[in-house]
Coordinates of C-alpha atoms and ligand atoms in Angstrom, one line a residue:
M1133 CA 44.5 -29.4 -27.3
S1134 CA 46.4 -27.4 -29.7
T1135 CA 44.5 -24.0 -29.9
D1136 CA 46.1 -20.7 -29.0
A1137 CA 44.2 -20.3 -25.6
W1138 CA 45.2 -23.9 -24.8
K1139 CA 48.8 -23.3 -25.5
K1140 CA 48.8 -20.0 -23.5
L1141 CA 47.3 -21.9 -20.6
Q1142 CA 49.9 -24.7 -20.8
A1143 CA 52.7 -22.1 -20.7
H1144 CA 51.0 -20.4 -17.9
F1145 CA 50.6 -23.7 -16.0
E1146 CA 54.3 -24.2 -16.1
T1147 CA 54.8 -20.9 -14.3
V1148 CA 52.1 -21.3 -11.5
A1149 CA 51.8 -25.1 -11.0
D1150 CA 54.0 -25.0 -7.9
L1151 CA 52.6 -21.9 -6.3
H1152 CA 51.2 -22.5 -2.9
M1153 CA 47.8 -21.1 -2.0
R1154 CA 49.2 -20.1 1.4
D1155 CA 51.5 -17.7 -0.4
L1156 CA 48.8 -16.5 -2.7
F1157 CA 46.6 -15.5 0.3
E1158 CA 49.7 -14.0 2.0
E1159 CA 50.3 -11.8 -1.0
D1160 CA 46.7 -10.6 -1.4
G1161 CA 44.7 -9.8 1.7
N1162 CA 41.7 -9.3 -0.7
R1163 CA 41.9 -12.7 -2.4
S1164 CA 38.7 -14.1 -1.1
A1165 CA 36.6 -11.2 -2.3
E1166 CA 38.4 -11.2 -5.6
F1167 CA 37.7 -14.8 -6.3
S1168 CA 34.1 -14.9 -5.1
C1169 CA 30.9 -14.7 -7.0
S1170 CA 27.2 -14.5 -5.8
L1171 CA 23.7 -14.8 -7.1
G1172 CA 21.0 -13.8 -4.6
D1173 CA 21.6 -16.0 -1.6
L1174 CA 24.2 -18.1 -3.3
L1175 CA 27.9 -17.3 -2.6
V1176 CA 30.6 -19.2 -4.3
D1177 CA 34.1 -18.6 -2.9
Y1178 CA 36.5 -20.1 -5.3
S1179 CA 39.6 -18.4 -3.8
K1180 CA 41.0 -21.6 -2.3
N1181 CA 41.9 -22.7 -5.9
R1182 CA 45.4 -22.9 -7.4
V1183 CA 44.7 -20.0 -9.6
T1184 CA 46.0 -16.4 -10.2
R1185 CA 44.0 -13.6 -11.9
E1186 CA 45.9 -14.4 -15.0
T1187 CA 44.9 -18.1 -14.8
I1188 CA 41.1 -17.0 -14.7
E1189 CA 41.7 -14.6 -17.6
L1190 CA 43.3 -17.3 -19.7
L1191 CA 40.6 -19.8 -18.8
L1192 CA 37.9 -17.3 -19.9
E1193 CA 39.8 -16.9 -23.2
L1194 CA 39.6 -20.6 -23.6
A1195 CA 35.9 -20.5 -23.1
E1196 CA 35.5 -17.8 -25.8
E1197 CA 37.8 -19.6 -28.2
A1198 CA 35.8 -22.9 -27.6
G1199 CA 32.6 -21.2 -28.4
V1200 CA 31.0 -21.7 -25.1
F1201 CA 28.8 -18.5 -25.2
R1202 CA 27.6 -19.2 -28.8
R1203 CA 26.8 -22.8 -27.9
R1204 CA 25.0 -21.6 -24.8
D1205 CA 22.8 -19.3 -26.8
E1206 CA 22.1 -22.1 -29.3
M1207 CA 21.1 -24.4 -26.5
F1208 CA 18.6 -21.9 -25.0
S1209 CA 17.2 -21.1 -28.4
G1210 CA 16.3 -24.7 -29.3
R1211 CA 19.1 -25.6 -31.8
R1212 CA 19.7 -29.2 -32.2
I1213 CA 23.0 -29.3 -30.3
N1214 CA 22.5 -32.9 -29.3
S1215 CA 23.9 -33.7 -32.7
T1216 CA 24.1 -37.5 -32.5
E1217 CA 20.4 -37.8 -31.6
D1218 CA 19.5 -34.8 -33.7
R1219 CA 17.6 -33.2 -30.8
A1220 CA 17.5 -29.9 -29.1
V1221 CA 18.4 -29.6 -25.5
L1222 CA 15.7 -27.7 -23.8
H1223 CA 15.4 -28.8 -20.1
T1224 CA 15.7 -25.1 -19.6
A1225 CA 12.3 -24.6 -21.3
L1226 CA 10.7 -26.7 -18.6
R1227 CA 11.5 -24.0 -16.1
N1228 CA 11.3 -21.0 -18.4
R1229 CA 9.4 -18.5 -16.3
S1230 CA 10.1 -15.6 -18.7
G1231 CA 6.9 -15.8 -20.6
N1232 CA 9.0 -15.9 -23.8
P1233 CA 8.3 -18.5 -26.4
V1234 CA 10.8 -21.3 -27.2
E1235 CA 10.9 -23.3 -30.4
V1236 CA 12.8 -26.5 -31.4
E1237 CA 14.9 -26.0 -34.4
G1238 CA 13.0 -27.1 -37.5
Q1239 CA 9.7 -27.6 -35.5
A1240 CA 7.0 -24.9 -35.7
G1241 CA 5.2 -23.9 -32.5
D1242 CA 6.1 -22.7 -29.1
V1243 CA 7.0 -25.6 -26.8
M1244 CA 5.9 -23.6 -23.8
E1245 CA 2.3 -24.4 -24.6
G1246 CA 3.0 -28.1 -23.9
V1247 CA 5.2 -27.3 -20.9
G1248 CA 2.4 -25.2 -19.4
R1249 CA -0.2 -27.8 -20.1
V1250 CA 1.8 -30.6 -18.4
L1251 CA 2.5 -28.4 -15.3
E1252 CA -1.2 -27.7 -15.1
K1253 CA -2.0 -31.4 -15.4
M1254 CA 0.5 -32.1 -12.7
R1255 CA -1.0 -29.4 -10.4
Q1256 CA -4.5 -30.8 -10.9
F1257 CA -3.4 -34.3 -10.3
C1258 CA -1.5 -33.4 -7.1
E1259 CA -4.3 -31.4 -5.8
G1260 CA -6.6 -34.3 -6.5
V1261 CA -4.4 -36.7 -4.5
H1262 CA -3.9 -34.2 -1.7
T1263 CA -7.6 -33.3 -1.3
G1264 CA -8.7 -36.8 -1.6
Q1265 CA -10.6 -36.2 -4.8
W1266 CA -8.3 -38.8 -6.3
R1267 CA -8.9 -41.9 -4.3
G1268 CA -8.0 -45.6 -4.5
Y1269 CA -10.3 -48.3 -5.7
T1270 CA -11.9 -48.8 -2.3
D1271 CA -12.2 -45.0 -2.0
S1272 CA -9.2 -44.8 0.3
K1273 CA -7.1 -41.6 0.4
I1274 CA -3.6 -42.1 -1.1
T1275 CA -1.0 -42.3 1.6
D1276 CA 2.0 -43.8 -0.1
I1277 CA 3.6 -42.9 -3.4
V1278 CA 5.9 -45.5 -5.0
S1279 CA 8.0 -44.0 -7.8
I1280 CA 9.4 -46.7 -10.1
G1281 CA 12.3 -45.6 -12.4
I1282 CA 16.0 -45.7 -12.7
G1283 CA 18.8 -43.3 -13.6
G1284 CA 17.5 -39.9 -14.5
S1285 CA 14.0 -41.2 -13.8
A1286 CA 14.9 -41.9 -10.2
L1287 CA 18.0 -40.1 -9.0
G1288 CA 16.5 -36.7 -9.3
P1289 CA 13.2 -37.3 -7.7
L1290 CA 14.9 -39.3 -4.9
M1291 CA 17.5 -36.6 -4.2
V1292 CA 15.0 -33.7 -4.4
T1293 CA 12.3 -35.4 -2.2
E1294 CA 15.0 -36.0 0.5
A1295 CA 16.5 -32.5 0.1
L1296 CA 13.0 -30.9 0.5
K1297 CA 11.7 -33.2 3.2
P1298 CA 11.0 -30.3 5.5
Y1299 CA 8.5 -29.1 2.9
A1300 CA 6.8 -32.4 2.5
R1301 CA 3.0 -32.5 2.8
S1302 CA 1.9 -34.4 5.9
G1303 CA 0.2 -37.7 5.5
L1304 CA 2.0 -38.7 2.3
K1305 CA 5.0 -41.0 2.3
I1306 CA 7.2 -41.5 -0.8
H1307 CA 9.2 -44.5 -1.8
F1308 CA 11.5 -45.3 -4.7
V1309 CA 12.2 -48.5 -6.6
S1310 CA 14.9 -48.6 -9.1
N1311 CA 17.1 -51.7 -8.9
V1312 CA 16.0 -54.8 -10.9
D1313 CA 17.2 -56.8 -7.9
G1314 CA 13.9 -58.2 -6.6
T1315 CA 14.9 -57.0 -3.1
D1316 CA 14.2 -53.4 -4.1
V1317 CA 10.6 -53.8 -5.0
V1318 CA 9.9 -56.4 -2.4
E1319 CA 11.3 -54.5 0.5
T1320 CA 9.7 -51.3 -0.7
V1321 CA 6.1 -52.6 -1.1
K1322 CA 6.0 -55.2 1.7
D1323 CA 4.5 -53.0 4.4
L1324 CA 2.3 -51.0 2.1
D1325 CA -1.4 -51.1 1.8
A1326 CA -2.4 -51.6 -1.9
E1327 CA -5.7 -49.7 -1.3
S1328 CA -3.9 -46.4 -0.5
T1329 CA -0.8 -46.8 -2.7
L1330 CA -0.2 -44.9 -5.9
F1331 CA 2.4 -46.1 -8.3
V1332 CA 4.2 -43.6 -10.6
V1333 CA 6.0 -45.4 -13.3
V1334 CA 8.7 -43.0 -14.7
S1335 CA 10.5 -43.8 -17.8
K1336 CA 11.3 -41.5 -20.7
T1337 CA 11.5 -44.4 -23.2
F1338 CA 9.2 -46.8 -21.3
T1339 CA 11.5 -49.6 -22.6
T1340 CA 14.0 -49.7 -19.7
E1341 CA 14.3 -53.3 -18.6
E1342 CA 14.6 -52.6 -14.9
T1343 CA 11.7 -50.2 -14.8
L1344 CA 9.4 -52.5 -16.8
A1345 CA 10.2 -55.5 -14.7
N1346 CA 9.6 -53.6 -11.5
A1347 CA 6.4 -52.0 -12.8
L1348 CA 5.1 -55.5 -13.8
S1349 CA 6.0 -56.9 -10.4
A1350 CA 4.3 -54.0 -8.6
R1351 CA 1.3 -54.5 -10.6
A1352 CA 1.3 -58.2 -9.8
W1353 CA 1.7 -57.4 -6.1
F1354 CA -1.2 -54.9 -6.5
L1355 CA -3.5 -57.5 -8.3
E1356 CA -2.6 -60.2 -5.8
R1357 CA -4.3 -58.0 -3.2
V1358 CA -7.0 -56.4 -5.3
G1359 CA -8.0 -59.0 -7.8
D1360 CA -9.8 -56.5 -10.0
S1361 CA -7.6 -55.4 -12.9
S1362 CA -9.9 -52.3 -13.4
A1363 CA -8.5 -51.0 -10.2
V1364 CA -5.1 -50.6 -11.8
A1365 CA -6.2 -47.3 -13.3
K1366 CA -6.7 -45.7 -9.9
H1367 CA -3.3 -46.8 -8.7
F1368 CA -0.9 -46.6 -11.6
V1369 CA 0.1 -43.4 -13.5
A1370 CA 3.0 -43.0 -15.9
V1371 CA 5.6 -40.4 -16.9
S1372 CA 7.0 -40.9 -20.4
V1373 CA 7.5 -39.6 -23.9
N1374 CA 6.2 -43.0 -25.2
E1375 CA 2.5 -43.0 -25.2
E1376 CA 2.3 -46.2 -27.2
A1377 CA 4.4 -48.2 -24.8
V1378 CA 2.6 -46.8 -21.8
T1379 CA -0.8 -47.8 -23.3
E1380 CA 0.6 -51.3 -24.1
F1381 CA 1.7 -51.7 -20.5
G1382 CA -1.9 -51.1 -19.5
I1383 CA -1.9 -47.5 -18.1
D1384 CA -4.5 -45.2 -19.5
P1385 CA -2.8 -42.5 -21.5
A1386 CA -5.1 -40.0 -19.7
N1387 CA -3.0 -40.8 -16.7
M1388 CA 0.3 -40.3 -18.5
F1389 CA 2.2 -37.2 -17.8
E1390 CA 4.2 -36.4 -21.0
F1391 CA 7.6 -34.9 -21.7
W1392 CA 9.6 -34.6 -24.9
D1393 CA 12.8 -36.0 -26.5
W1394 CA 14.4 -32.6 -26.1
V1395 CA 14.7 -33.3 -22.4
G1396 CA 17.5 -35.7 -21.5
G1397 CA 16.8 -38.2 -18.7
R1398 CA 19.5 -36.7 -16.4
Y1399 CA 18.2 -33.2 -16.9
S1400 CA 14.4 -34.2 -16.5
I1401 CA 13.4 -33.3 -13.0
W1402 CA 12.0 -30.0 -14.1
G1403 CA 8.9 -31.4 -15.8
A1404 CA 6.7 -34.6 -15.5
V1405 CA 9.6 -36.6 -14.1
G1406 CA 9.2 -34.2 -11.1
L1407 CA 5.8 -35.6 -10.5
P1408 CA 6.8 -37.7 -7.4
I1409 CA 8.4 -34.4 -6.2
A1410 CA 5.3 -32.4 -6.7
L1411 CA 3.2 -35.0 -5.1
Y1412 CA 5.4 -35.1 -2.1
V1413 CA 6.0 -31.3 -1.5
G1414 CA 3.1 -29.8 -3.5
M1415 CA 3.1 -28.0 -6.7
D1416 CA 3.9 -24.6 -5.3
H1417 CA 7.2 -25.8 -3.8
F1418 CA 7.9 -27.6 -7.0
E1419 CA 7.4 -24.4 -9.1
S1420 CA 9.5 -22.5 -6.6
M1421 CA 12.3 -24.9 -7.5
L1422 CA 11.7 -24.2 -11.2
E1423 CA 12.0 -20.4 -10.5
G1424 CA 15.3 -21.0 -8.8
A1425 CA 16.6 -22.8 -11.7
H1426 CA 15.3 -20.2 -14.0
E1427 CA 17.2 -17.6 -12.1
M1428 CA 20.4 -19.5 -12.6
D1429 CA 19.6 -19.8 -16.3
R1430 CA 19.3 -16.1 -16.6
H1431 CA 22.6 -15.7 -14.7
F1432 CA 24.3 -18.2 -16.9
Q1433 CA 23.0 -16.3 -20.0
D1434 CA 23.6 -12.8 -18.8
A1435 CA 26.3 -12.6 -16.2
E1436 CA 29.7 -11.2 -17.3
P1437 CA 32.1 -14.2 -17.9
G1438 CA 34.3 -13.2 -15.0
E1439 CA 31.2 -13.3 -12.7
N1440 CA 29.5 -16.4 -14.3
I1441 CA 29.3 -19.0 -11.7
P1442 CA 28.7 -22.1 -13.8
L1443 CA 31.3 -20.9 -16.3
L1444 CA 34.0 -20.4 -13.6
L1445 CA 33.2 -23.7 -11.9
G1446 CA 33.4 -25.5 -15.2
L1447 CA 36.7 -23.8 -16.2
L1448 CA 38.2 -24.7 -12.8
G1449 CA 37.4 -28.4 -13.5
I1450 CA 39.2 -28.1 -16.8
W1451 CA 42.2 -26.6 -15.0
Y1452 CA 42.6 -29.5 -12.7
N1453 CA 41.5 -32.3 -15.1
N1454 CA 43.4 -31.2 -18.1
F1455 CA 46.4 -29.3 -16.7
F1456 CA 47.1 -30.6 -13.2
D1457 CA 45.9 -34.2 -14.3
M1458 CA 43.6 -34.4 -11.3
P1459 CA 40.8 -36.6 -12.9
T1460 CA 38.3 -36.7 -10.0
H1461 CA 36.0 -34.1 -8.4
A1462 CA 34.3 -34.5 -5.1
V1463 CA 31.1 -32.8 -3.8
F1464 CA 30.6 -32.7 0.0
P1465 CA 27.2 -31.3 1.0
Y1466 CA 27.4 -30.3 4.7
D1467 CA 23.6 -30.8 5.0
Q1468 CA 22.1 -34.3 5.7
Y1469 CA 19.1 -33.5 3.6
L1470 CA 21.5 -33.3 0.5
R1471 CA 23.1 -36.7 1.1
H1472 CA 21.8 -38.0 -2.2
L1473 CA 23.2 -35.0 -4.1
P1474 CA 26.6 -36.7 -5.1
A1475 CA 24.8 -39.7 -6.6
Y1476 CA 22.6 -37.3 -8.6
L1477 CA 25.5 -35.3 -9.8
Q1478 CA 27.4 -38.5 -10.8
Q1479 CA 24.9 -39.3 -13.5
L1480 CA 24.5 -35.6 -14.5
D1481 CA 28.3 -35.2 -14.9
M1482 CA 29.7 -38.6 -15.7
E1483 CA 27.0 -39.8 -18.1
S1484 CA 27.2 -36.4 -19.8
C1485 CA 31.0 -36.0 -20.0
G1486 CA 32.2 -39.6 -19.9
K1487 CA 33.0 -39.6 -23.6
S1488 CA 36.2 -40.2 -25.6
V1489 CA 34.9 -39.1 -29.0
T1490 CA 34.0 -35.5 -29.9
A1491 CA 30.7 -34.5 -31.1
A1492 CA 32.2 -34.5 -34.6
G1493 CA 33.3 -38.1 -34.2
Q1494 CA 37.0 -37.5 -33.6
P1495 CA 39.1 -39.0 -30.7
V1496 CA 39.2 -36.4 -28.0
E1497 CA 42.6 -35.0 -27.0
G1498 CA 43.3 -35.3 -23.3
N1499 CA 41.1 -36.0 -20.4
T1500 CA 37.3 -35.5 -20.5
G1501 CA 34.7 -36.5 -17.9
M1502 CA 35.9 -36.3 -14.4
I1503 CA 35.1 -39.0 -11.9
L1504 CA 32.6 -37.4 -9.6
W1505 CA 32.1 -38.7 -6.1
G1506 CA 31.3 -37.4 -2.6
G1507 CA 29.1 -37.8 0.4
P1508 CA 27.6 -35.7 3.3
G1509 CA 29.8 -33.8 5.7
T1510 CA 30.8 -34.4 8.5
D1511 CA 30.6 -38.2 7.9
G1512 CA 33.2 -38.1 5.1
Q1513 CA 35.7 -36.7 7.6
H1514 CA 35.7 -40.1 9.3
A1515 CA 35.9 -42.1 6.1
Y1516 CA 38.0 -40.6 3.3
F1517 CA 39.3 -37.2 4.4
Q1518 CA 42.6 -38.8 5.3
L1519 CA 43.3 -39.2 1.6
L1520 CA 42.1 -35.7 0.9
H1521 CA 44.6 -34.4 3.4
Q1522 CA 47.6 -36.5 3.1
G1523 CA 47.1 -38.8 0.1
T1524 CA 49.2 -38.8 -3.1
S1525 CA 46.0 -38.0 -5.2
I1526 CA 44.7 -34.5 -5.0
V1527 CA 40.9 -34.2 -5.2
P1528 CA 39.4 -30.8 -6.1
A1529 CA 36.1 -30.5 -4.1
D1530 CA 33.0 -28.5 -3.7
F1531 CA 31.9 -28.0 -0.1
I1532 CA 28.3 -27.0 0.2
A1533 CA 26.5 -25.6 3.3
F1534 CA 23.7 -23.4 4.5
A1535 CA 23.5 -20.7 7.1
E1536 CA 20.2 -21.8 8.5
S1537 CA 19.5 -25.3 9.9
Q1538 CA 16.1 -26.9 9.2
N1539 CA 16.4 -28.7 12.5
P1540 CA 18.0 -26.3 15.1
L1541 CA 19.3 -28.3 17.9
G1542 CA 21.7 -26.9 20.5
D1543 CA 25.1 -26.1 18.9
H1544 CA 24.8 -28.9 16.3
H1545 CA 24.7 -26.4 13.4
E1546 CA 27.7 -24.4 14.6
K1547 CA 29.6 -27.7 15.0
L1548 CA 28.6 -28.7 11.5
L1549 CA 29.6 -25.3 10.0
A1550 CA 32.9 -25.2 12.0
N1551 CA 33.8 -28.3 10.2
F1552 CA 32.6 -27.0 6.8
F1553 CA 34.8 -23.9 7.2
A1554 CA 37.8 -25.6 8.8
Q1555 CA 38.2 -28.4 6.3
T1556 CA 38.7 -26.1 3.3
E1557 CA 41.1 -24.0 5.4
A1558 CA 43.1 -27.1 6.4
L1559 CA 43.1 -28.4 2.8
M1560 CA 44.4 -25.2 1.6
L1561 CA 46.8 -24.2 4.4
G1562 CA 48.2 -27.7 5.4
R1563 CA 50.6 -27.9 8.4
G1564 CA 54.3 -27.2 7.7
E1565 CA 57.2 -29.1 9.3
E1566 CA 58.0 -26.4 11.9
E1567 CA 54.4 -26.1 12.9
A1568 CA 54.0 -29.8 13.2
R1569 CA 57.1 -29.9 15.3
Q1570 CA 55.8 -27.2 17.7
D1571 CA 52.5 -29.3 17.9
L1572 CA 54.6 -32.4 18.9
L1573 CA 56.8 -30.5 21.4
A1574 CA 53.6 -29.2 23.0
D1575 CA 52.4 -32.8 23.4
V1576 CA 55.8 -33.6 25.0
E1577 CA 55.3 -30.6 27.3
Q1578 CA 51.8 -31.8 28.3
G1579 CA 53.3 -35.3 29.0
R1580 CA 51.3 -36.8 26.2
L1581 CA 54.3 -37.9 24.2
A1582 CA 57.9 -39.0 24.9
A1583 CA 60.4 -36.5 23.7
E1584 CA 62.4 -39.2 21.7
R1585 CA 59.3 -39.9 19.5
V1586 CA 59.1 -36.3 18.1
E1587 CA 61.4 -36.8 15.1
E1588 CA 59.9 -40.3 14.4
L1589 CA 56.3 -38.9 14.3
L1590 CA 57.1 -35.6 12.6
P1591 CA 56.8 -36.7 8.9
H1592 CA 53.4 -38.1 9.7
K1593 CA 52.1 -34.9 11.0
V1594 CA 53.1 -32.7 8.1
F1595 CA 50.2 -31.7 5.8
A1596 CA 51.2 -30.4 2.4
G1597 CA 48.1 -28.4 2.0
N1598 CA 47.5 -26.7 -1.4
R1599 CA 44.5 -28.9 -2.0
P1600 CA 41.9 -26.8 -3.8
S1601 CA 38.2 -26.4 -3.0
N1602 CA 35.1 -24.3 -3.8
S1603 CA 33.0 -23.2 -0.8
I1604 CA 29.3 -22.9 -1.9
F1605 CA 27.2 -21.3 0.8
M1606 CA 23.5 -20.4 0.7
R1607 CA 21.1 -19.1 3.3
R1608 CA 18.6 -22.0 3.5
L1609 CA 18.0 -25.3 1.7
D1610 CA 14.6 -24.3 0.3
P1611 CA 13.0 -25.3 -3.0
H1612 CA 14.3 -22.1 -4.7
A1613 CA 17.8 -22.5 -3.5
L1614 CA 17.9 -26.2 -4.6
G1615 CA 16.7 -25.1 -8.1
V1616 CA 19.5 -22.5 -8.3
L1617 CA 22.1 -25.1 -7.1
L1618 CA 21.1 -27.9 -9.5
A1619 CA 20.9 -25.6 -12.6
M1620 CA 24.4 -24.4 -11.6
Y1621 CA 25.7 -27.9 -11.9
E1622 CA 23.9 -28.5 -15.1
H1623 CA 25.4 -25.6 -16.8
K1624 CA 28.9 -26.4 -15.3
V1625 CA 28.6 -29.7 -17.3
F1626 CA 27.6 -27.8 -20.3
V1627 CA 30.7 -25.6 -20.2
Q1628 CA 33.0 -28.5 -19.8
G1629 CA 31.3 -30.5 -22.6
C1630 CA 31.7 -27.6 -24.8
I1631 CA 35.4 -27.2 -24.1
W1632 CA 36.1 -30.8 -24.5
G1633 CA 34.2 -30.6 -27.8
I1634 CA 32.0 -33.6 -26.8
N1635 CA 28.2 -34.0 -26.9
P1636 CA 27.1 -34.1 -23.2
Y1637 CA 23.5 -35.0 -24.1
D1638 CA 23.7 -38.5 -25.6
Q1639 CA 24.7 -41.8 -23.8
W1640 CA 25.6 -44.4 -26.3
G1641 CA 27.9 -45.9 -23.8
V1642 CA 25.1 -47.5 -21.9
Q1643 CA 24.0 -49.6 -24.8
L1644 CA 26.7 -52.3 -25.0
G1645 CA 26.1 -53.6 -21.4
K1646 CA 22.4 -53.7 -22.1
T1647 CA 22.9 -55.6 -25.3
L1648 CA 25.2 -58.2 -23.7
A1649 CA 23.0 -58.6 -20.6
S1650 CA 20.0 -59.6 -22.8
R1651 CA 22.2 -62.1 -24.5
V1652 CA 23.4 -63.5 -21.2
F1653 CA 19.9 -63.5 -19.8
K1654 CA 18.9 -65.9 -22.7
D1655 CA 21.8 -68.2 -21.9
L1656 CA 20.5 -68.4 -18.3
Q1657 CA 17.1 -69.6 -19.3
D1658 CA 18.1 -73.3 -19.4
E1659 CA 20.6 -75.7 -17.8
S1660 CA 22.7 -76.3 -20.9
P1661 CA 26.4 -75.4 -20.6
V1662 CA 27.4 -72.1 -21.9
S1663 CA 30.4 -71.8 -24.4
T1664 CA 29.6 -68.9 -26.7
H1665 CA 31.5 -66.2 -24.6
D1666 CA 35.0 -65.7 -23.5
S1667 CA 36.4 -68.3 -21.1
S1668 CA 35.9 -66.2 -18.0
T1669 CA 32.2 -65.4 -18.8
N1670 CA 31.5 -69.0 -19.8
A1671 CA 33.1 -70.4 -16.6
L1672 CA 31.2 -67.8 -14.4
L1673 CA 27.8 -68.6 -16.1
N1674 CA 28.4 -72.3 -15.8
H1675 CA 29.5 -72.0 -12.2
Y1676 CA 26.3 -70.1 -11.5
K1677 CA 24.2 -72.8 -13.2
K1678 CA 25.9 -75.4 -11.0
L1679 CA 25.1 -73.4 -7.9
R1680 CA 21.6 -72.8 -9.0
R1681 CA 21.0 -76.6 -9.4
E1682 CA 22.2 -77.0 -5.9
I1683 CA 20.1 -74.2 -4.6
E1684 CA 16.9 -75.4 -6.4
Ligands
F6P881 O1 21.4 -44.9 -18.2 C1 20.9 -44.9 -19.4 C2 19.5 -44.1 -19.3 O2 19.0 -44.0 -20.6 C3 19.7 -42.9 -18.6 O3 20.1 -41.7 -19.4 C4 18.2 -42.7 -18.2 O4 18.0 -41.6 -17.2 C5 17.9 -44.0 -17.7 O5 18.6 -44.9 -18.5 C6 16.5 -44.4 -17.6 O6 15.9 -44.2 -18.9 P1 14.3 -44.1 -19.0 O7 13.9 -42.9 -18.3 O8 14.0 -44.1 -20.5 O9 13.7 -45.3 -18.3

């Protein structure tokens, strides 16, 4: 990047790249307070980052220069910022609790009317299922919800229903089918009772191969047990923007919960795609999540740049990705209910920012989308934290935890939080050679180590430290808090997309694989040898056909 702010940051980087956070904390006893932000119960301590006050100032200058604030206001006001699909980006409207109207650029009418109508329809439907007013074809109450969808039509509902399990309504179990591997749908339905199972087919386009295959197989499973196709209407509802395709599939449009093309799949849990969530936890908790997200939206719009949480988190990612050349980012929720959060954020972040062409169609300069990964603490400490502490790759990470446990049990929560706090401290501080030597000498003193091994082991016991992290801490993982957290990550993605000049709201990159897969699928429909691909693909397909003949 060759703009003024970028050049100033590059020059600044040369002067601070080798600073150690240990020293930065030594020099400023107030560092934590200076590099922390909060919003209600959300505290974000970003002091364990390799930044100085000047770094932050220069990063904020970069945001200004990249037009982040202008683009943000365009997004909220319905401008068609998703330029390659000529669409507005208004997932924020789905959770707009302000009472203010929202219009899509070039379209008359307040979208909030439709948003309100769908939320009310969701509420009525959920209450019907919960009260038993909506029953199966043999008049059974619904006991099991099976949500069929993939990507943004699955990852969000799966993650949120797990995260909010403590808020689930009794007597209703939820299941998810996403993979076209037959195992997914077979294993999911095998113990279910068709009479009390409700299938929610979630697909924005209603053309996604995996989802249609799974929905057709689910319907076949249902009809094998029921026999009467008129019963389908009581056991299948749809979530989509494509009423025609829903009708063609055989679901009554009256049982379709609509959303709109200005809601991206990976940003869609806040409306009809959230139906499985609302069925599982109830509409009140679902709307509480919307309120949390709206609070973060207001914060993102109104907070001063230096206190703006999504802005700062986005800029810190730029700092590591584009200046330190650290291309991955990890998310470690120290809460078992949030174990699916990293997978959800992978799509949100990587399908949004995994682009190498700017919105204007020019090749990007430098790194864009970071490789996002992660997993629940404390499990990760026994799997990949070795690399985090002593590997050659440095991985900036978000650590997330909550003060209140949903399952208080002895000292488990303190043990969990002790690790949450200690890991970011260890990553930042490290363990110097002299400290490591003292540790080894203490082992010798205690008779746990032969003296002659001290020097041999010493290099293995040194921790360089200076590994950055953000500590994200909230009071309790409740629906409101979850809404705040997820909206925070959505806007972080927005900030980075803006600075890289890409369009975070399209996903043309998923098309090629789909196109080739349908070609290969056709090649697999007979026994004839394949020769129309590269030699590897030809050989693999022919090898499979040979094995298939042996298996059959
Ligand atoms: O991965 C491509 C994608 O279009 C995602 O963006 C989307 O969330 C997913 O497939 C499912 O799409 P649909 O909701 O239209 O079935």
